[in-house]
PDB file of C-alpha atoms in Angstrom:
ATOM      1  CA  UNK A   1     -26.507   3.757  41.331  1.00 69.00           C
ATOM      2  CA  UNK A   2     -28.724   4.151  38.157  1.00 87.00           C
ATOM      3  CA  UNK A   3     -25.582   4.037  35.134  1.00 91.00           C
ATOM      4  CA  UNK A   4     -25.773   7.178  32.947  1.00 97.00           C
ATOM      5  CA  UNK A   5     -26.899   6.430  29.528  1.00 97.00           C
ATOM      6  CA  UNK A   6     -25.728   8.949  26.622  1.00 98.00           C
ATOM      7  CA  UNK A   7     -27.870   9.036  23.563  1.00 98.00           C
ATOM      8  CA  UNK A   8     -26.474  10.144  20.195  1.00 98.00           C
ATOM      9  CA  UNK A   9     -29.735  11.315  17.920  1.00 97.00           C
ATOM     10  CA  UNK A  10     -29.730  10.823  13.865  1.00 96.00           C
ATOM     11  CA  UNK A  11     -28.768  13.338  11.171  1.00 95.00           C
ATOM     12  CA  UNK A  12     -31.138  16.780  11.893  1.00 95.00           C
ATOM     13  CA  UNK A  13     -32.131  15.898  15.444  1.00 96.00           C
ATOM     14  CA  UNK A  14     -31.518  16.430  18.702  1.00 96.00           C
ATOM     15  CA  UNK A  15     -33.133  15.785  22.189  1.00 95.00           C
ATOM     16  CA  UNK A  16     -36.699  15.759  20.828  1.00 96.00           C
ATOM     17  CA  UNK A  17     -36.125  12.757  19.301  1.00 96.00           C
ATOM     18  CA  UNK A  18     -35.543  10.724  22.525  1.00 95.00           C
ATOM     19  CA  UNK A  19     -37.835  12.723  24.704  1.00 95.00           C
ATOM     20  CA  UNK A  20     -40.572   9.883  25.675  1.00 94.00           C
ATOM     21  CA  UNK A  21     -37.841   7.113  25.537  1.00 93.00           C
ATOM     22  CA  UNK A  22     -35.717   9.202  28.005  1.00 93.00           C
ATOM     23  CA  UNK A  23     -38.637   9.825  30.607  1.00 94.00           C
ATOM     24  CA  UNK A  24     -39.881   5.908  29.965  1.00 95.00           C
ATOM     25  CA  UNK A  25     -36.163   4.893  31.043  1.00 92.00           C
ATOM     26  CA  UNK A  26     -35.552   7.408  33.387  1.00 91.00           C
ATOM     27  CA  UNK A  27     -35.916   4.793  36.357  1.00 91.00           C
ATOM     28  CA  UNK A  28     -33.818   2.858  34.960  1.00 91.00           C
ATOM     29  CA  UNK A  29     -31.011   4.874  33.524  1.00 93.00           C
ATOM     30  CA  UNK A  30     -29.955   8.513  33.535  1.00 95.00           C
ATOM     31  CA  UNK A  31     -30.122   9.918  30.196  1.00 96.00           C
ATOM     32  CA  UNK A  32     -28.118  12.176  28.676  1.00 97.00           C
ATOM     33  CA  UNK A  33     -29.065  12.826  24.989  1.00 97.00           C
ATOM     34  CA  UNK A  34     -25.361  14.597  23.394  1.00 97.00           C
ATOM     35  CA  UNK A  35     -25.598  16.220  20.045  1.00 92.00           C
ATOM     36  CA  UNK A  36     -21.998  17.069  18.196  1.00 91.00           C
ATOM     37  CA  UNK A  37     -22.109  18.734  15.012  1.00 91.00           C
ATOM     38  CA  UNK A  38     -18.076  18.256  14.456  1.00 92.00           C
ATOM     39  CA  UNK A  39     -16.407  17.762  11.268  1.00 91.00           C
ATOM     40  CA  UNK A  40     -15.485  14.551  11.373  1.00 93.00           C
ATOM     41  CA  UNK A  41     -16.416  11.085  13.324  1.00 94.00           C
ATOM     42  CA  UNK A  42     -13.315  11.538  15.428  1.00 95.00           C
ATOM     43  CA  UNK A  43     -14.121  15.220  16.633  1.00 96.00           C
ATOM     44  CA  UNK A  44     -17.518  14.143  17.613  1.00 96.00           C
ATOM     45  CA  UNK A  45     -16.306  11.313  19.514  1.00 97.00           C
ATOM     46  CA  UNK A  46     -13.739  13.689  21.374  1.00 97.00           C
ATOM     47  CA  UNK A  47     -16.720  16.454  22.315  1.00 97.00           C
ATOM     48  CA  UNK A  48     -18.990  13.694  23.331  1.00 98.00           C
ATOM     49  CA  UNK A  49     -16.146  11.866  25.583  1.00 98.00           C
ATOM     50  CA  UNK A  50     -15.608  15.121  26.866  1.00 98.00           C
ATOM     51  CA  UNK A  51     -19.172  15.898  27.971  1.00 98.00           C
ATOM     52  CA  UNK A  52     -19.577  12.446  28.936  1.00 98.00           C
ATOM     53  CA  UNK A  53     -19.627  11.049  32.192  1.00 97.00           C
ATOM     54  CA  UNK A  54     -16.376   8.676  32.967  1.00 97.00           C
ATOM     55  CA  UNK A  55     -18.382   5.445  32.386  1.00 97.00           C
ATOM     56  CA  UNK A  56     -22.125   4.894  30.964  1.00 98.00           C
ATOM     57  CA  UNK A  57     -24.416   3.077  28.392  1.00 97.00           C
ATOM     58  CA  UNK A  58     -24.338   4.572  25.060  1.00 98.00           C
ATOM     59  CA  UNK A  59     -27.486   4.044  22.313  1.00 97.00           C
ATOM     60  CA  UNK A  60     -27.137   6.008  18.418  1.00 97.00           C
ATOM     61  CA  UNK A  61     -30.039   6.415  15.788  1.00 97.00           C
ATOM     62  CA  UNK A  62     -28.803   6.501  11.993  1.00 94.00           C
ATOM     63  CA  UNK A  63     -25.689   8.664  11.895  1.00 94.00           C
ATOM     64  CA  UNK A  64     -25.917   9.008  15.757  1.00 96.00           C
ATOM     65  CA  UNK A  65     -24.927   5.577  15.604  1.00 96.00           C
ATOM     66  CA  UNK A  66     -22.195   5.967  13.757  1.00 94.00           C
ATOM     67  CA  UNK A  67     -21.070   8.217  15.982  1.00 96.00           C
ATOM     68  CA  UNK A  68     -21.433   6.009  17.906  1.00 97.00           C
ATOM     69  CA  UNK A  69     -19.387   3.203  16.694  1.00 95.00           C
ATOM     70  CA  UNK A  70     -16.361   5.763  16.689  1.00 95.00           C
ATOM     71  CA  UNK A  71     -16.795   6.832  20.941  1.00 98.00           C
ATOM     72  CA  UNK A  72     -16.376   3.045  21.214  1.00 97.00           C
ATOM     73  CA  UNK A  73     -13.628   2.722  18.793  1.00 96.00           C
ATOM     74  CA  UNK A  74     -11.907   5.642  20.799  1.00 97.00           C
ATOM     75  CA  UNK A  75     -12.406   5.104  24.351  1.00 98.00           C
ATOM     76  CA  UNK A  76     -13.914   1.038  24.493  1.00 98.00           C
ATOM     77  CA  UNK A  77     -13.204   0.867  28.445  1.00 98.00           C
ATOM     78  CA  UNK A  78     -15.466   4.232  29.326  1.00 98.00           C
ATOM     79  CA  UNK A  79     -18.852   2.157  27.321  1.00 98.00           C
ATOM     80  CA  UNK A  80     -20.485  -0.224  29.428  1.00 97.00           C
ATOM     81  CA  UNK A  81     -22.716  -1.327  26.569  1.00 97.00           C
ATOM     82  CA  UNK A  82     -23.781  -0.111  23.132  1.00 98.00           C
ATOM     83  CA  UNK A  83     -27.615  -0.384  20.936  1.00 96.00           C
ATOM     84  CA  UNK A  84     -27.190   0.923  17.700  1.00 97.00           C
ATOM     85  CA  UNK A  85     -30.536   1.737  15.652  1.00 95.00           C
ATOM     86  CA  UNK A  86     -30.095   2.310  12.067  1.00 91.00           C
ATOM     87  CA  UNK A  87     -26.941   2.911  11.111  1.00 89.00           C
ATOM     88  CA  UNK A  88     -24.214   1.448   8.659  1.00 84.00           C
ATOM     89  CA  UNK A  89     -20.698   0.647  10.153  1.00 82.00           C
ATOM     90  CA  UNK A  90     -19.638   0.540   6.410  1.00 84.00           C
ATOM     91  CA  UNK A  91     -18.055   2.913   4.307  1.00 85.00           C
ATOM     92  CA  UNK A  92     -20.699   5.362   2.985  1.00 87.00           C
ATOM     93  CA  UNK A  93     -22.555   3.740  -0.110  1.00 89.00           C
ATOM     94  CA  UNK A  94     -22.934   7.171  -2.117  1.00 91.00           C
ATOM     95  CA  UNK A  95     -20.549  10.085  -0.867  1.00 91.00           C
ATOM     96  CA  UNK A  96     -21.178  11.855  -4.091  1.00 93.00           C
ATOM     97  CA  UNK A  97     -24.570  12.009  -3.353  1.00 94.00           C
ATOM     98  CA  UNK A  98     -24.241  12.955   0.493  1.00 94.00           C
ATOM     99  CA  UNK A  99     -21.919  15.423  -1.374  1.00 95.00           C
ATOM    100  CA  UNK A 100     -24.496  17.157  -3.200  1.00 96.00           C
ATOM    101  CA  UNK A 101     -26.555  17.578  -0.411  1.00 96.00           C
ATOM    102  CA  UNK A 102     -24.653  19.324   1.893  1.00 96.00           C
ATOM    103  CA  UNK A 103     -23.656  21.737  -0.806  1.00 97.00           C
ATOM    104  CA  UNK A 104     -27.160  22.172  -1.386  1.00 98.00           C
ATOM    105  CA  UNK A 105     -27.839  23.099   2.327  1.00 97.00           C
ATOM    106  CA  UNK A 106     -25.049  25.598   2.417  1.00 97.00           C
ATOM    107  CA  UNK A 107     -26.660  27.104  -1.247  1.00 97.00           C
ATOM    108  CA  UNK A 108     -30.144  27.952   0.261  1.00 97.00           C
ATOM    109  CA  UNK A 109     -31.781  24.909  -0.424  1.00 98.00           C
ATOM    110  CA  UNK A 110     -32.082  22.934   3.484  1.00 98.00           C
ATOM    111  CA  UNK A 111     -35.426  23.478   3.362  1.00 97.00           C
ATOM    112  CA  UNK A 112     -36.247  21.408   0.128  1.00 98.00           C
ATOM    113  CA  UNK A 113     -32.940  18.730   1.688  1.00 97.00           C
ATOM    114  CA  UNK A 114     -34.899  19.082   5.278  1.00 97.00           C
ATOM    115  CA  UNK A 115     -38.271  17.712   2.811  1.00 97.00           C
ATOM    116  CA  UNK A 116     -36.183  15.033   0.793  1.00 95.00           C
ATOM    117  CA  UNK A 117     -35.041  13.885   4.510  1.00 94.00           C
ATOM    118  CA  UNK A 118     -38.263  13.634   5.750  1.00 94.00           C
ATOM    119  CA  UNK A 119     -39.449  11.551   2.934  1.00 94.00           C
ATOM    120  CA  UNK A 120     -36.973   9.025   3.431  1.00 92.00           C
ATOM    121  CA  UNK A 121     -36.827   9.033   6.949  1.00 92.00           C
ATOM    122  CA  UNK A 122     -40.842   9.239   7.915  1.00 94.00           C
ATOM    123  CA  UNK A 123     -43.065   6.283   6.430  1.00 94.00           C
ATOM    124  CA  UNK A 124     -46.232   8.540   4.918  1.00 92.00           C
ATOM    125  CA  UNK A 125     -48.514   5.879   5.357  1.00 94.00           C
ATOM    126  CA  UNK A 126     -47.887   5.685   9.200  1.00 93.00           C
ATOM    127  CA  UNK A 127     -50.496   6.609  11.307  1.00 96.00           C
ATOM    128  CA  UNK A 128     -48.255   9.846  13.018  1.00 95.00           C
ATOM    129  CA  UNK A 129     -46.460  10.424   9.940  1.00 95.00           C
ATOM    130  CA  UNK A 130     -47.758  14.186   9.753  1.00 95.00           C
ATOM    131  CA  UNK A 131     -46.548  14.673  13.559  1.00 96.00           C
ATOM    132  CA  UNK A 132     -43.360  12.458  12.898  1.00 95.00           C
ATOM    133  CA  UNK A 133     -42.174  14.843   9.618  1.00 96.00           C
ATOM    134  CA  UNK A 134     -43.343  17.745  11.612  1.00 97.00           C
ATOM    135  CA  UNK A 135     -40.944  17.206  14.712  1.00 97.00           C
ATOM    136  CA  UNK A 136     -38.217  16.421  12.190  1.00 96.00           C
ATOM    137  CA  UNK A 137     -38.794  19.594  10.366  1.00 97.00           C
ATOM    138  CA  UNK A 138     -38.531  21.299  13.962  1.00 97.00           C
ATOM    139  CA  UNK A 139     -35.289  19.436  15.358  1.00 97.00           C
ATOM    140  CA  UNK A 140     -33.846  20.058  11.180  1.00 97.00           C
ATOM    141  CA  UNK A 141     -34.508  24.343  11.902  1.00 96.00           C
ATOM    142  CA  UNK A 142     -32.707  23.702  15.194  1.00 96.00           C
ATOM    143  CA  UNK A 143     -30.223  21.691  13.555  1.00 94.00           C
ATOM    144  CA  UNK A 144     -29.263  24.345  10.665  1.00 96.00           C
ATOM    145  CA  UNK A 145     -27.878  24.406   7.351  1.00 97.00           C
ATOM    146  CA  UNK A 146     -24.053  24.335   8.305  1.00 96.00           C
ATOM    147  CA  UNK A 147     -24.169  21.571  11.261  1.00 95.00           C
ATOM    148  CA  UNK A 148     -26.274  19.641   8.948  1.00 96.00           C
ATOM    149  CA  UNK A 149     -23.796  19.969   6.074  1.00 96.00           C
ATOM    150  CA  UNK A 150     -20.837  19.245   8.452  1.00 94.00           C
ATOM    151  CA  UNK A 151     -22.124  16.190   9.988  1.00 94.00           C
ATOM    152  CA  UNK A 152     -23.188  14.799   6.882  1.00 94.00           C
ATOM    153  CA  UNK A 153     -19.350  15.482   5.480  1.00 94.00           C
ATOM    154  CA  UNK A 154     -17.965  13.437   8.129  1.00 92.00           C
ATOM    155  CA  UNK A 155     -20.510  10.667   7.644  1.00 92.00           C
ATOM    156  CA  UNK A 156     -19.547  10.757   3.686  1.00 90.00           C
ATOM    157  CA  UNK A 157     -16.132   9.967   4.711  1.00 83.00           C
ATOM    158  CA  UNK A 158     -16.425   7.461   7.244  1.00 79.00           C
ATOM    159  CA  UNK A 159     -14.012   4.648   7.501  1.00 71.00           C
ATOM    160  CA  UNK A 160     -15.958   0.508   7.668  1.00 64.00           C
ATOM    161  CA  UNK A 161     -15.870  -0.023  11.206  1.00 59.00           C
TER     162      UNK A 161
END
């Protein structure tokens, strides 16, 4: 029996983000990328559990991670192991700041927070930067505004884990 493996993408993305690491481990493990815009770390780890199967592998990227740290927290029996890529089990280091954005995403201004993103997120001299920032520009338009404002909330007031 191949083990079900959930994957929990970063901030603005969704299951574009995993797509060649899904079919590369898809003989391997069944993947099951689970996206949960909720309000807090706590909701999200409810809706995933819920959509989950009853036992499986679990990998998060960035604040997918985090999310990840809180399914395990929650329901440690139903994980049968964890990879976390990114992320920061701590308290977040500037909430103000995480504040700001989000209120400038629900103002009109995601698209210049979507760019900001990018340039953090996507090393320019890489040699796929371009098509890296463009498929996060694509997942962030999926993404929206208001679940990117709410996720980013609940990562602003995350407890250390």
């Amino acid at each position: 029996m191949i083990l079900p493996l959930v994957l929990l993408p970063a901030l603005l993305c969704d299951d574009e983000l995993y797509r060649a690491q899904a079919a590369d481990v898809a003989d391997l493990a069944d993947p099951i990328v689970l996206s949960s815009p909720a309000a807090s770390l706590a909701e999200g780890a409810r809706d995933v559990l819920r959509r989950a199967p009853d036992r499986f592998a679990l990998a998060g990227t960035s604040a997918g991670g985090n999310l990840a740290l809180e399914v395990v927290a929650t329901a440690p029996a139903r994980v049968a192991g964890l990879w976390l890529m990114g992320c920061n089990p701590g308290a977040h280091p500037d909430p103000d700041g995480a504040g700001r954005l989000s209120e400038r995403a629900r103002t009109g201004e995601f698209d210049a927070v979507v760019e900001e993103m990018a340039a953090l997120a996507v090393h320019a001299g890489g040699p796929r930067a371009r098509e890296a920032a463009d498929a996060l520009r694509r997942m962030a338009r999926r993404f929206g505004p208001e679940a990117f404002a709410r996720v980013n909330d609940s990562l602003r007031s995350r407890a250390a884990r």
